[in-house]
């Protein structure tokens, strides 16, 4: 997707503080962090969001959660706890229409 922000980040056309990258996903620090650790984990393939997921995406979703686990370990937030969340649509506050998982931790998070 030519004009999609997260596609541009995945292609390296927009700078980000990348913390992890492989053939399927890129993970980078959120520009407006809501916690001491706030990382976005993003499939390199353009998927708009949860509502457009298909059977063929099962592997990437599992992979993203394993990357979240790995990054939580690397950032030393596993023991104290962390949150992984996805916003879908306007009521949830999704602003970037390219699927992304938020990894939040490093402090006590507000209950949801
Ligand atoms: P959403 O609200 O769609 O679930 O989350 C979008 C997230 O992307 C927000 O937390 C926002 O701070 C982050 N974001 C928006 N633009 C940029 C950007 O250009 N770079 C980075 N690193 N994060 C961004
Ligand atoms: Zn995209």
Coordinates of C-alpha atoms and ligand atoms in Angstrom, one line a residue:
X1 CA 0.0 0.0 0.0
X2 CA 1.7 3.1 -1.3
X3 CA 0.4 5.7 1.2
X4 CA 0.0 3.6 4.3
X5 CA 2.2 4.9 7.2
X6 CA 3.1 1.4 8.6
X7 CA 3.8 0.0 5.1
X8 CA 6.2 3.0 4.7
X9 CA 7.9 2.2 8.0
X10 CA 8.1 -1.5 7.0
X11 CA 9.8 -0.5 3.8
X12 CA 12.2 1.9 5.6
X13 CA 10.7 5.0 3.8
X14 CA 9.6 6.5 7.2
X15 CA 12.1 6.3 10.1
X16 CA 11.2 4.4 13.2
X17 CA 13.1 3.2 16.3
X18 CA 13.1 -0.4 15.2
X19 CA 13.5 -2.9 18.0
X20 CA 13.0 -6.1 15.9
X21 CA 12.5 -7.1 12.3
X22 CA 12.3 -10.4 10.4
X23 CA 10.8 -11.5 7.1
X24 CA 7.2 -11.3 8.5
X25 CA 7.1 -8.4 11.0
X26 CA 8.7 -5.2 12.2
X27 CA 8.5 -3.9 15.7
X28 CA 9.3 -0.3 16.7
X29 CA 8.8 2.1 19.6
X30 CA 5.5 4.0 19.5
X31 CA 6.0 7.7 18.8
X32 CA 3.6 8.7 21.6
X33 CA 4.3 6.1 24.3
X34 CA 1.5 5.4 26.8
X35 CA 3.9 3.4 29.1
X36 CA 7.6 3.1 29.7
X37 CA 7.7 0.3 27.1
X38 CA 5.3 0.8 24.2
X39 CA 6.2 -1.1 21.1
X40 CA 4.1 -1.6 18.0
X41 CA 4.4 -5.0 16.3
X42 CA 3.3 -4.8 12.7
X43 CA 3.0 -7.4 9.9
X44 CA 5.1 -6.3 6.9
X45 CA 2.1 -7.4 4.7
X46 CA -0.6 -4.8 4.6
X47 CA -3.6 -6.1 6.6
X48 CA -6.1 -3.4 7.5
X49 CA -7.1 -4.8 10.8
X50 CA -8.8 -7.6 12.7
X51 CA -12.0 -7.3 10.6
X52 CA -10.1 -8.1 7.4
X53 CA -8.2 -11.1 8.8
X54 CA -8.5 -14.3 6.8
X55 CA -7.6 -18.0 7.5
X56 CA -4.3 -17.4 5.7
X57 CA -3.2 -14.9 8.4
X58 CA -3.3 -17.5 11.2
X59 CA 0.4 -17.9 11.0
X60 CA 1.3 -14.2 11.2
X61 CA -0.9 -13.6 14.2
X62 CA 0.7 -16.5 16.1
X63 CA 4.1 -15.2 15.1
X64 CA 3.3 -11.7 16.3
X65 CA 2.4 -13.0 19.8
X66 CA 5.6 -14.9 19.9
X67 CA 7.5 -11.8 18.9
X68 CA 5.6 -10.0 21.7
X69 CA 6.8 -12.6 24.2
X70 CA 10.3 -12.3 23.0
X71 CA 10.4 -8.5 23.2
X72 CA 8.8 -8.6 26.7
X73 CA 11.7 -10.8 27.8
X74 CA 14.3 -8.5 26.1
X75 CA 12.7 -5.4 27.8
X76 CA 12.6 -7.2 31.1
X77 CA 8.8 -6.7 31.6
X78 CA 7.8 -10.3 31.5
X79 CA 8.0 -10.9 35.3
X80 CA 6.1 -7.8 36.4
X81 CA 3.5 -8.1 33.6
X82 CA 2.6 -6.5 30.4
X83 CA -0.3 -6.0 28.0
X84 CA -0.7 -6.9 24.3
X85 CA -3.7 -5.2 22.6
X86 CA -5.2 -4.4 19.2
X87 CA -7.6 -1.6 18.6
X88 CA -10.2 -2.3 15.9
X89 CA -12.2 0.5 14.3
X90 CA -13.1 4.0 15.5
X91 CA -14.9 3.1 18.8
X92 CA -11.7 1.4 20.0
X93 CA -9.5 4.3 18.7
X94 CA -7.8 2.7 15.8
X95 CA -6.2 5.5 13.9
X96 CA -3.7 3.7 11.6
X97 CA -5.5 1.3 9.3
X98 CA -2.7 -1.3 9.2
X99 CA -2.9 -4.1 11.7
X100 CA -0.7 -3.5 14.7
X101 CA -0.3 -5.0 18.2
X102 CA 0.6 -2.7 21.0
X103 CA 3.0 -4.1 23.6
X104 CA 2.8 -2.1 26.8
X105 CA 4.6 -2.5 30.1
X106 CA 7.3 -1.2 32.5
X107 CA 4.7 0.3 34.9
X108 CA 1.4 -0.5 36.5
X109 CA -1.2 -0.2 33.7
X110 CA -4.7 1.1 34.2
X111 CA -7.2 -1.7 34.3
X112 CA -9.4 -2.0 31.1
Ligands
LIG1 P1 -4.0 2.9 17.1 O1 -4.6 4.0 17.8 O2 -4.3 2.9 15.6 O3 -4.3 1.5 17.7 O4 -2.4 3.1 17.3 C1 -1.6 3.8 16.4 C2 -0.4 4.1 17.1 O5 0.6 4.5 16.2 C3 -0.5 5.2 18.2 O6 -0.2 4.7 19.5 C4 0.5 6.3 17.7 O7 1.1 6.9 18.7 C5 1.4 5.5 16.8 N1 2.0 6.2 15.7 C6 1.3 7.0 14.8 N2 2.2 7.6 13.9 C7 3.4 7.0 14.2 C8 4.7 7.2 13.6 O8 4.9 7.9 12.6 N3 5.7 6.5 14.1 C9 5.5 5.7 15.3 N4 6.6 5.1 15.7 N5 4.3 5.5 15.8 C10 3.3 6.2 15.3
LIG2 ZN1 0.0 -0.8 5.4

